[in-house]
């Protein structure tokens, strides 16, 4: 009777950290056989109950024999090692014992060095053109640009590095006033705006998002886009937003969990708006930077702009998200309407990272 050999598997060792669980999840998605092992007790719930085999420490006398036995028993052909010291040990130990098992990728240290180098190169590249967006103002140093990109990348969202770079650039020329964001999702751009508000002493930040499916449906877009609203747990979404902004929390940020129309009534009527800690934020009710990124249906974008742009200060900036959007033309149509209606007031206008940026001056004499 012929016994089919076990399929070659990947060993994750030591399976003790987030890099290990991230690799394990990806392997499961693509059907890659994975064996888990560690030299210390871990949390088995990280791997949905899959057994984590115990091995001696790499420097202990019994490691070699037990490690070889595990490799043979489970037909290990590759090893993913997320711990730098163990990676370094295996890098010499494997060839010294005549093993052809592949040690995947670079060491964790080299990966970090490479990732940081790529981040700084990206910041350097973006900063080379950011001054052209800054209306003559000096943009942030390279290291701060890199830091903001790094922090924003930790938060789920669709705003690209290019859009974030333009946001960073225009903040340098914003007047003193409020920053308002319509549509916050998990807080990627809110985090950036809050940093910029403090860095340039512009003013407090107001974010607006009801986090409700009924307000997230894009009626003007293809059905597959509309169905995305059903994938969210909206209470989790709200919680994630505040988790992501928790390290940046202060008395200069408040959130209104309500539709844009209701939020504008609260804002324009001068009603108190408080932080999660019930501290009233001193909003001036005049806007220095307005980021419109709510529902992308034409009617919704038009309403957001008609309401909130009325509060934009002379010299203030409007950021209209997804002016270039593959799933509808609402933002583009509204953007074009604004370019025409406000042509006498526009000091600067450009598109970057799919968003339109418009700097509006004062109303012409005899108007407004």
Short mmCIF file of C-alpha atoms in Angstrom, two decimals:
data_model
loop_
_atom_site.label_atom_id
_atom_site.label_comp_id
_atom_site.label_asym_id
_atom_site.label_seq_id
_atom_site.Cartn_x
_atom_site.Cartn_y
_atom_site.Cartn_z
CA UNK A 1 0.00 0.00 0.00
CA UNK A 2 1.43 3.35 -1.06
CA UNK A 3 1.32 6.11 1.55
CA UNK A 4 1.15 9.59 0.12
CA UNK A 5 3.77 11.82 1.74
CA UNK A 6 2.56 14.76 3.75
CA UNK A 7 2.50 18.03 1.77
CA UNK A 8 5.41 20.36 2.43
CA UNK A 9 4.58 22.79 5.21
CA UNK A 10 5.82 26.08 6.56
CA UNK A 11 7.01 26.25 10.16
CA UNK A 12 6.30 29.46 12.05
CA UNK A 13 8.88 29.56 14.81
CA UNK A 14 8.77 31.13 17.33
CA UNK A 15 5.00 31.65 17.05
CA UNK A 16 4.93 34.28 19.77
CA UNK A 17 4.15 37.71 18.30
CA UNK A 18 1.98 39.67 15.88
CA UNK A 19 4.27 39.00 12.93
CA UNK A 20 3.65 35.30 13.53
CA UNK A 21 -0.12 35.66 13.70
CA UNK A 22 -0.18 37.91 10.62
CA UNK A 23 1.75 35.33 8.60
CA UNK A 24 -0.48 32.53 9.91
CA UNK A 25 -3.65 34.36 8.85
CA UNK A 26 -2.28 35.02 5.37
CA UNK A 27 -1.19 31.39 5.01
CA UNK A 28 -4.67 30.19 5.93
CA UNK A 29 -6.22 32.42 3.28
CA UNK A 30 -4.09 30.86 0.52
CA UNK A 31 -4.27 27.30 1.85
CA UNK A 32 -0.61 27.05 2.83
CA UNK A 33 -0.02 24.22 5.37
CA UNK A 34 1.46 25.72 8.54
CA UNK A 35 2.98 24.21 11.67
CA UNK A 36 3.38 26.35 14.80
CA UNK A 37 6.15 26.03 17.37
CA UNK A 38 7.56 28.08 20.23
CA UNK A 39 9.94 27.73 23.16
CA UNK A 40 7.71 29.63 25.58
CA UNK A 41 4.04 29.31 26.41
CA UNK A 42 1.83 31.60 24.38
CA UNK A 43 -1.81 32.44 23.86
CA UNK A 44 -3.30 29.65 21.74
CA UNK A 45 -6.35 31.80 21.00
CA UNK A 46 -4.09 33.83 18.68
CA UNK A 47 -4.21 30.87 16.29
CA UNK A 48 -7.85 29.82 16.72
CA UNK A 49 -6.85 26.86 18.86
CA UNK A 50 -4.25 25.37 16.48
CA UNK A 51 -1.64 23.54 18.53
CA UNK A 52 1.65 25.32 19.17
CA UNK A 53 4.35 22.67 19.51
CA UNK A 54 6.96 23.16 22.22
CA UNK A 55 10.67 23.24 21.38
CA UNK A 56 13.65 23.89 23.66
CA UNK A 57 15.36 27.25 23.50
CA UNK A 58 17.71 27.44 20.52
CA UNK A 59 20.77 27.49 22.80
CA UNK A 60 19.66 24.53 24.92
CA UNK A 61 21.27 21.12 24.40
CA UNK A 62 18.10 19.38 23.24
CA UNK A 63 17.12 21.91 20.61
CA UNK A 64 18.93 20.36 17.65
CA UNK A 65 17.50 16.86 17.90
CA UNK A 66 13.94 17.99 18.62
CA UNK A 67 14.04 20.61 15.87
CA UNK A 68 15.27 18.07 13.32
CA UNK A 69 12.61 15.60 14.38
CA UNK A 70 9.89 18.23 13.95
CA UNK A 71 11.13 19.17 10.48
CA UNK A 72 11.12 15.54 9.33
CA UNK A 73 7.81 14.61 10.92
CA UNK A 74 5.90 17.55 9.43
CA UNK A 75 7.76 17.76 6.09
CA UNK A 76 8.85 21.34 6.76
CA UNK A 77 10.23 23.03 3.65
CA UNK A 78 10.16 26.66 4.80
CA UNK A 79 10.53 28.53 8.07
CA UNK A 80 9.05 31.91 8.90
CA UNK A 81 10.97 33.33 11.86
CA UNK A 82 9.63 36.58 13.37
CA UNK A 83 12.21 36.90 16.19
CA UNK A 84 15.58 38.47 15.32
CA UNK A 85 17.78 36.44 17.70
CA UNK A 86 16.26 33.13 16.58
CA UNK A 87 16.51 34.14 12.92
CA UNK A 88 20.21 34.89 13.38
CA UNK A 89 20.74 31.50 15.03
CA UNK A 90 18.91 29.55 12.32
CA UNK A 91 20.71 31.45 9.57
CA UNK A 92 23.93 29.65 10.50
CA UNK A 93 22.45 26.54 12.15
CA UNK A 94 20.48 25.33 9.12
CA UNK A 95 23.36 25.18 6.62
CA UNK A 96 25.73 23.87 9.30
CA UNK A 97 23.43 20.84 9.65
CA UNK A 98 23.05 20.32 5.93
CA UNK A 99 19.42 21.38 5.79
CA UNK A 100 17.97 22.89 2.63
CA UNK A 101 14.94 24.28 4.44
CA UNK A 102 14.28 27.84 3.24
CA UNK A 103 14.44 30.62 5.82
CA UNK A 104 11.88 33.08 4.52
CA UNK A 105 12.68 36.71 3.91
CA UNK A 106 15.01 39.02 5.77
CA UNK A 107 15.54 39.08 9.49
CA UNK A 108 13.07 41.18 11.51
CA UNK A 109 15.80 43.77 12.09
CA UNK A 110 16.64 44.05 8.41
CA UNK A 111 12.94 44.30 7.59
CA UNK A 112 12.60 47.21 10.00
CA UNK A 113 15.65 48.93 8.55
CA UNK A 114 14.28 48.48 5.03
CA UNK A 115 10.78 49.66 5.98
CA UNK A 116 12.14 52.78 7.65
CA UNK A 117 14.31 53.52 4.64
CA UNK A 118 11.30 53.19 2.35
CA UNK A 119 9.25 55.50 4.61
CA UNK A 120 11.92 58.20 4.57
CA UNK A 121 12.34 57.88 0.81
CA UNK A 122 8.57 58.31 0.39
CA UNK A 123 8.54 61.37 2.65
CA UNK A 124 11.49 62.83 0.74
CA UNK A 125 9.79 62.24 -2.59
CA UNK A 126 6.50 63.77 -1.45
CA UNK A 127 8.18 66.75 0.16
CA UNK A 128 9.92 67.56 -3.13
CA UNK A 129 6.60 68.87 -4.52
CA UNK A 130 4.67 69.74 -1.35
CA UNK A 131 5.92 73.32 -1.38
CA UNK A 132 4.03 73.87 -4.64
CA UNK A 133 0.80 73.19 -2.71
CA UNK A 134 1.68 75.34 0.28
CA UNK A 135 0.89 78.76 -1.24
CA UNK A 136 4.35 80.06 -0.37
CA UNK A 137 4.42 78.78 3.21
CA UNK A 138 7.20 76.51 4.48
CA UNK A 139 6.14 72.86 4.74
CA UNK A 140 6.94 70.53 7.60
CA UNK A 141 10.42 69.02 7.86
CA UNK A 142 10.97 65.63 6.25
CA UNK A 143 11.01 63.77 9.55
CA UNK A 144 7.60 65.16 10.56
CA UNK A 145 6.11 64.30 7.19
CA UNK A 146 7.43 60.75 7.61
CA UNK A 147 6.06 60.58 11.15
CA UNK A 148 2.57 61.59 10.05
CA UNK A 149 2.59 59.12 7.17
CA UNK A 150 3.69 56.38 9.58
CA UNK A 151 0.95 57.10 12.10
CA UNK A 152 -1.74 57.49 9.44
CA UNK A 153 -0.74 54.15 7.90
CA UNK A 154 -1.72 52.42 11.15
CA UNK A 155 -5.34 53.54 10.66
CA UNK A 156 -7.64 51.95 8.09
CA UNK A 157 -8.69 54.36 5.38
CA UNK A 158 -8.45 55.10 1.67
CA UNK A 159 -6.69 58.48 1.73
CA UNK A 160 -3.39 58.02 -0.10
CA UNK A 161 0.02 59.31 0.94
CA UNK A 162 -0.25 61.87 -1.86
CA UNK A 163 -3.51 63.26 -0.50
CA UNK A 164 -2.13 63.32 3.04
CA UNK A 165 0.98 65.14 1.81
CA UNK A 166 -1.17 67.81 0.17
CA UNK A 167 -3.19 68.17 3.38
CA UNK A 168 0.04 68.64 5.32
CA UNK A 169 1.20 71.24 2.82
CA UNK A 170 -1.93 73.40 2.71
CA UNK A 171 -2.19 73.57 6.51
CA UNK A 172 0.90 75.77 6.55
CA UNK A 173 -1.06 78.57 4.82
CA UNK A 174 -4.39 78.15 6.61
CA UNK A 175 -5.78 81.05 8.66
CA UNK A 176 -6.65 80.68 12.32
CA UNK A 177 -10.04 79.03 12.72
CA UNK A 178 -11.79 75.70 13.12
CA UNK A 179 -10.96 72.52 11.26
CA UNK A 180 -14.02 70.50 10.24
CA UNK A 181 -14.15 67.00 8.78
CA UNK A 182 -17.37 65.55 7.35
CA UNK A 183 -17.03 61.77 7.24
CA UNK A 184 -14.44 60.36 9.63
CA UNK A 185 -14.53 56.56 9.19
CA UNK A 186 -11.74 55.25 11.47
CA UNK A 187 -9.82 58.50 11.82
CA UNK A 188 -6.92 58.40 9.34
CA UNK A 189 -7.32 61.97 8.13
CA UNK A 190 -8.69 63.20 11.47
CA UNK A 191 -5.43 62.15 13.09
CA UNK A 192 -3.46 64.14 10.53
CA UNK A 193 -5.71 67.20 10.83
CA UNK A 194 -5.48 67.18 14.62
CA UNK A 195 -1.69 67.11 14.48
CA UNK A 196 -1.61 69.94 11.95
CA UNK A 197 -4.08 72.01 13.97
CA UNK A 198 -1.74 71.86 16.93
CA UNK A 199 1.46 72.19 14.93
CA UNK A 200 0.34 75.42 13.26
CA UNK A 201 -1.92 76.60 16.10
CA UNK A 202 -4.84 76.85 13.69
CA UNK A 203 -7.72 75.98 16.00
CA UNK A 204 -9.84 73.07 17.29
CA UNK A 205 -11.03 70.12 15.21
CA UNK A 206 -14.65 69.05 14.76
CA UNK A 207 -15.32 65.66 13.19
CA UNK A 208 -18.78 64.66 12.00
CA UNK A 209 -19.93 61.12 11.23
CA UNK A 210 -23.19 59.39 12.22
CA UNK A 211 -21.68 55.93 11.68
CA UNK A 212 -25.02 54.59 10.47
CA UNK A 213 -25.64 52.43 7.41
CA UNK A 214 -28.59 54.51 6.22
CA UNK A 215 -26.30 57.53 5.74
CA UNK A 216 -23.50 55.53 4.13
CA UNK A 217 -25.43 54.08 1.17
CA UNK A 218 -24.30 55.47 -2.19
CA UNK A 219 -27.45 55.43 -4.32
CA UNK A 220 -25.66 56.89 -7.35
CA UNK A 221 -22.97 54.19 -7.39
CA UNK A 222 -22.91 50.60 -8.70
CA UNK A 223 -24.66 47.99 -6.55
CA UNK A 224 -21.42 46.38 -5.42
CA UNK A 225 -20.37 49.68 -3.82
CA UNK A 226 -23.74 50.01 -2.11
CA UNK A 227 -23.38 46.56 -0.58
CA UNK A 228 -20.20 47.56 1.24
CA UNK A 229 -22.28 49.29 3.91
CA UNK A 230 -23.46 45.88 5.12
CA UNK A 231 -19.91 44.76 5.93
CA UNK A 232 -19.41 47.27 8.73
CA UNK A 233 -20.30 46.92 12.38
CA UNK A 234 -21.03 50.60 12.99
CA UNK A 235 -20.57 50.49 16.75
CA UNK A 236 -17.18 48.88 16.19
CA UNK A 237 -16.41 51.58 13.63
CA UNK A 238 -17.16 54.33 16.14
CA UNK A 239 -15.13 52.58 18.81
CA UNK A 240 -12.18 52.16 16.43
CA UNK A 241 -12.24 55.88 15.62
CA UNK A 242 -11.86 56.84 19.26
CA UNK A 243 -9.24 54.14 19.86
CA UNK A 244 -7.17 55.48 16.97
CA UNK A 245 -7.41 59.05 18.22
CA UNK A 246 -6.98 58.21 21.92
CA UNK A 247 -3.20 58.91 21.98
CA UNK A 248 -3.92 62.33 20.46
CA UNK A 249 -6.89 63.21 22.65
CA UNK A 250 -7.21 66.66 24.17
CA UNK A 251 -9.61 69.51 24.73
CA UNK A 252 -9.30 70.69 21.12
CA UNK A 253 -11.29 67.93 19.41
CA UNK A 254 -14.97 67.06 19.51
CA UNK A 255 -17.08 64.66 17.50
CA UNK A 256 -20.74 64.97 16.55
CA UNK A 257 -22.25 61.57 15.86
CA UNK A 258 -25.10 62.77 13.71
CA UNK A 259 -25.80 63.51 10.04
CA UNK A 260 -24.02 66.48 8.50
CA UNK A 261 -27.21 68.59 8.33
CA UNK A 262 -27.92 68.21 12.05
CA UNK A 263 -24.28 68.80 12.92
CA UNK A 264 -24.26 72.02 10.92
CA UNK A 265 -27.29 73.28 12.84
CA UNK A 266 -25.50 72.63 16.13
CA UNK A 267 -22.32 74.25 14.86
CA UNK A 268 -23.86 77.33 13.22
CA UNK A 269 -26.28 78.01 16.10
CA UNK A 270 -23.37 78.25 18.52
CA UNK A 271 -24.58 75.37 20.68
CA UNK A 272 -21.97 73.88 23.05
CA UNK A 273 -19.93 71.05 21.53
CA UNK A 274 -17.94 68.98 24.00
CA UNK A 275 -15.22 66.35 24.03
CA UNK A 276 -15.87 62.78 25.18
CA UNK A 277 -14.79 64.00 28.62
CA UNK A 278 -17.55 66.67 28.55
CA UNK A 279 -15.15 69.58 28.10
CA UNK A 280 -16.70 72.26 25.90
CA UNK A 281 -14.46 73.01 22.92
CA UNK A 282 -14.15 76.75 22.08
CA UNK A 283 -15.07 76.62 18.40
CA UNK A 284 -15.03 80.00 16.64
CA UNK A 285 -17.73 78.77 14.18
CA UNK A 286 -15.53 79.97 11.30
CA UNK A 287 -13.67 77.32 9.33
CA UNK A 288 -10.01 77.38 8.32
CA UNK A 289 -9.86 73.89 6.78
CA UNK A 290 -12.94 71.94 5.64
CA UNK A 291 -12.57 68.29 4.61
CA UNK A 292 -15.71 66.96 2.91
CA UNK A 293 -15.56 63.16 2.79
CA UNK A 294 -19.08 62.02 3.62
CA UNK A 295 -21.63 60.32 1.38
CA UNK A 296 -20.48 60.70 -2.25
CA UNK A 297 -23.91 60.93 -3.89
CA UNK A 298 -24.21 64.22 -5.77
CA UNK A 299 -27.08 65.50 -3.62
CA UNK A 300 -25.22 64.67 -0.39
CA UNK A 301 -21.94 66.28 -1.47
CA UNK A 302 -23.78 69.35 -2.75
CA UNK A 303 -25.65 69.74 0.53
CA UNK A 304 -22.47 69.33 2.60
CA UNK A 305 -20.69 71.99 0.58
CA UNK A 306 -23.62 74.42 0.50
CA UNK A 307 -23.86 74.27 4.28
CA UNK A 308 -20.29 74.12 5.48
CA UNK A 309 -18.49 76.19 2.82
CA UNK A 310 -20.65 79.13 3.97
CA UNK A 311 -18.57 79.10 7.16
CA UNK A 312 -15.19 79.01 5.41
CA UNK A 313 -12.90 81.91 6.29
CA UNK A 314 -11.20 84.04 3.63
CA UNK A 315 -7.98 82.20 2.89
CA UNK A 316 -9.47 78.95 4.14
CA UNK A 317 -9.13 75.62 2.37
CA UNK A 318 -11.78 73.21 1.12
CA UNK A 319 -10.66 69.60 0.58
CA UNK A 320 -13.20 67.74 -1.52
CA UNK A 321 -12.48 64.02 -1.32
CA UNK A 322 -12.68 61.73 -4.35
CA UNK A 323 -13.04 64.47 -6.95
CA UNK A 324 -11.59 61.75 -9.16
CA UNK A 325 -13.60 58.65 -8.21
CA UNK A 326 -14.14 55.43 -10.11
CA UNK A 327 -17.56 54.70 -8.59
CA UNK A 328 -19.52 57.88 -9.23
CA UNK A 329 -19.31 61.52 -10.24
CA UNK A 330 -20.94 63.28 -7.28
CA UNK A 331 -17.77 64.91 -5.88
CA UNK A 332 -16.52 65.85 -9.36
CA UNK A 333 -19.80 67.51 -10.34
CA UNK A 334 -19.96 69.46 -7.10
CA UNK A 335 -16.31 70.42 -7.42
CA UNK A 336 -16.86 71.75 -10.92
CA UNK A 337 -19.96 73.64 -9.78
CA UNK A 338 -17.90 75.26 -7.01
CA UNK A 339 -15.10 76.19 -9.40
CA UNK A 340 -17.64 78.02 -11.55
CA UNK A 341 -19.71 79.59 -8.77
CA UNK A 342 -16.70 80.75 -6.74
CA UNK A 343 -14.39 81.64 -9.63
CA UNK A 344 -13.94 85.22 -8.38
CA UNK A 345 -12.85 84.00 -4.95
CA UNK A 346 -10.53 81.14 -5.82
CA UNK A 347 -6.92 81.87 -4.91
CA UNK A 348 -5.64 78.36 -5.63
CA UNK A 349 -7.12 75.08 -6.85
CA UNK A 350 -5.50 71.76 -7.64
CA UNK A 351 -6.16 68.02 -7.56
CA UNK A 352 -3.91 65.64 -5.65
CA UNK A 353 -4.47 62.08 -4.47
CA UNK A 354 -7.92 62.12 -6.15
CA UNK A 355 -9.03 65.03 -3.93
CA UNK A 356 -9.66 68.62 -4.99
CA UNK A 357 -8.07 71.38 -2.89
CA UNK A 358 -9.54 74.90 -3.17
CA UNK A 359 -8.31 77.99 -1.32
CA UNK A 360 -11.06 80.60 -1.21
CA UNK A 361 -10.47 84.31 -0.72
CA UNK A 362 -12.91 86.96 0.45
CA UNK A 363 -16.18 87.65 -1.33
CA UNK A 364 -15.74 90.28 -4.07
CA UNK A 365 -16.83 93.77 -3.03
CA UNK A 366 -20.58 94.18 -3.21
CA UNK A 367 -21.30 90.44 -2.97
CA UNK A 368 -21.98 87.97 -0.15
#
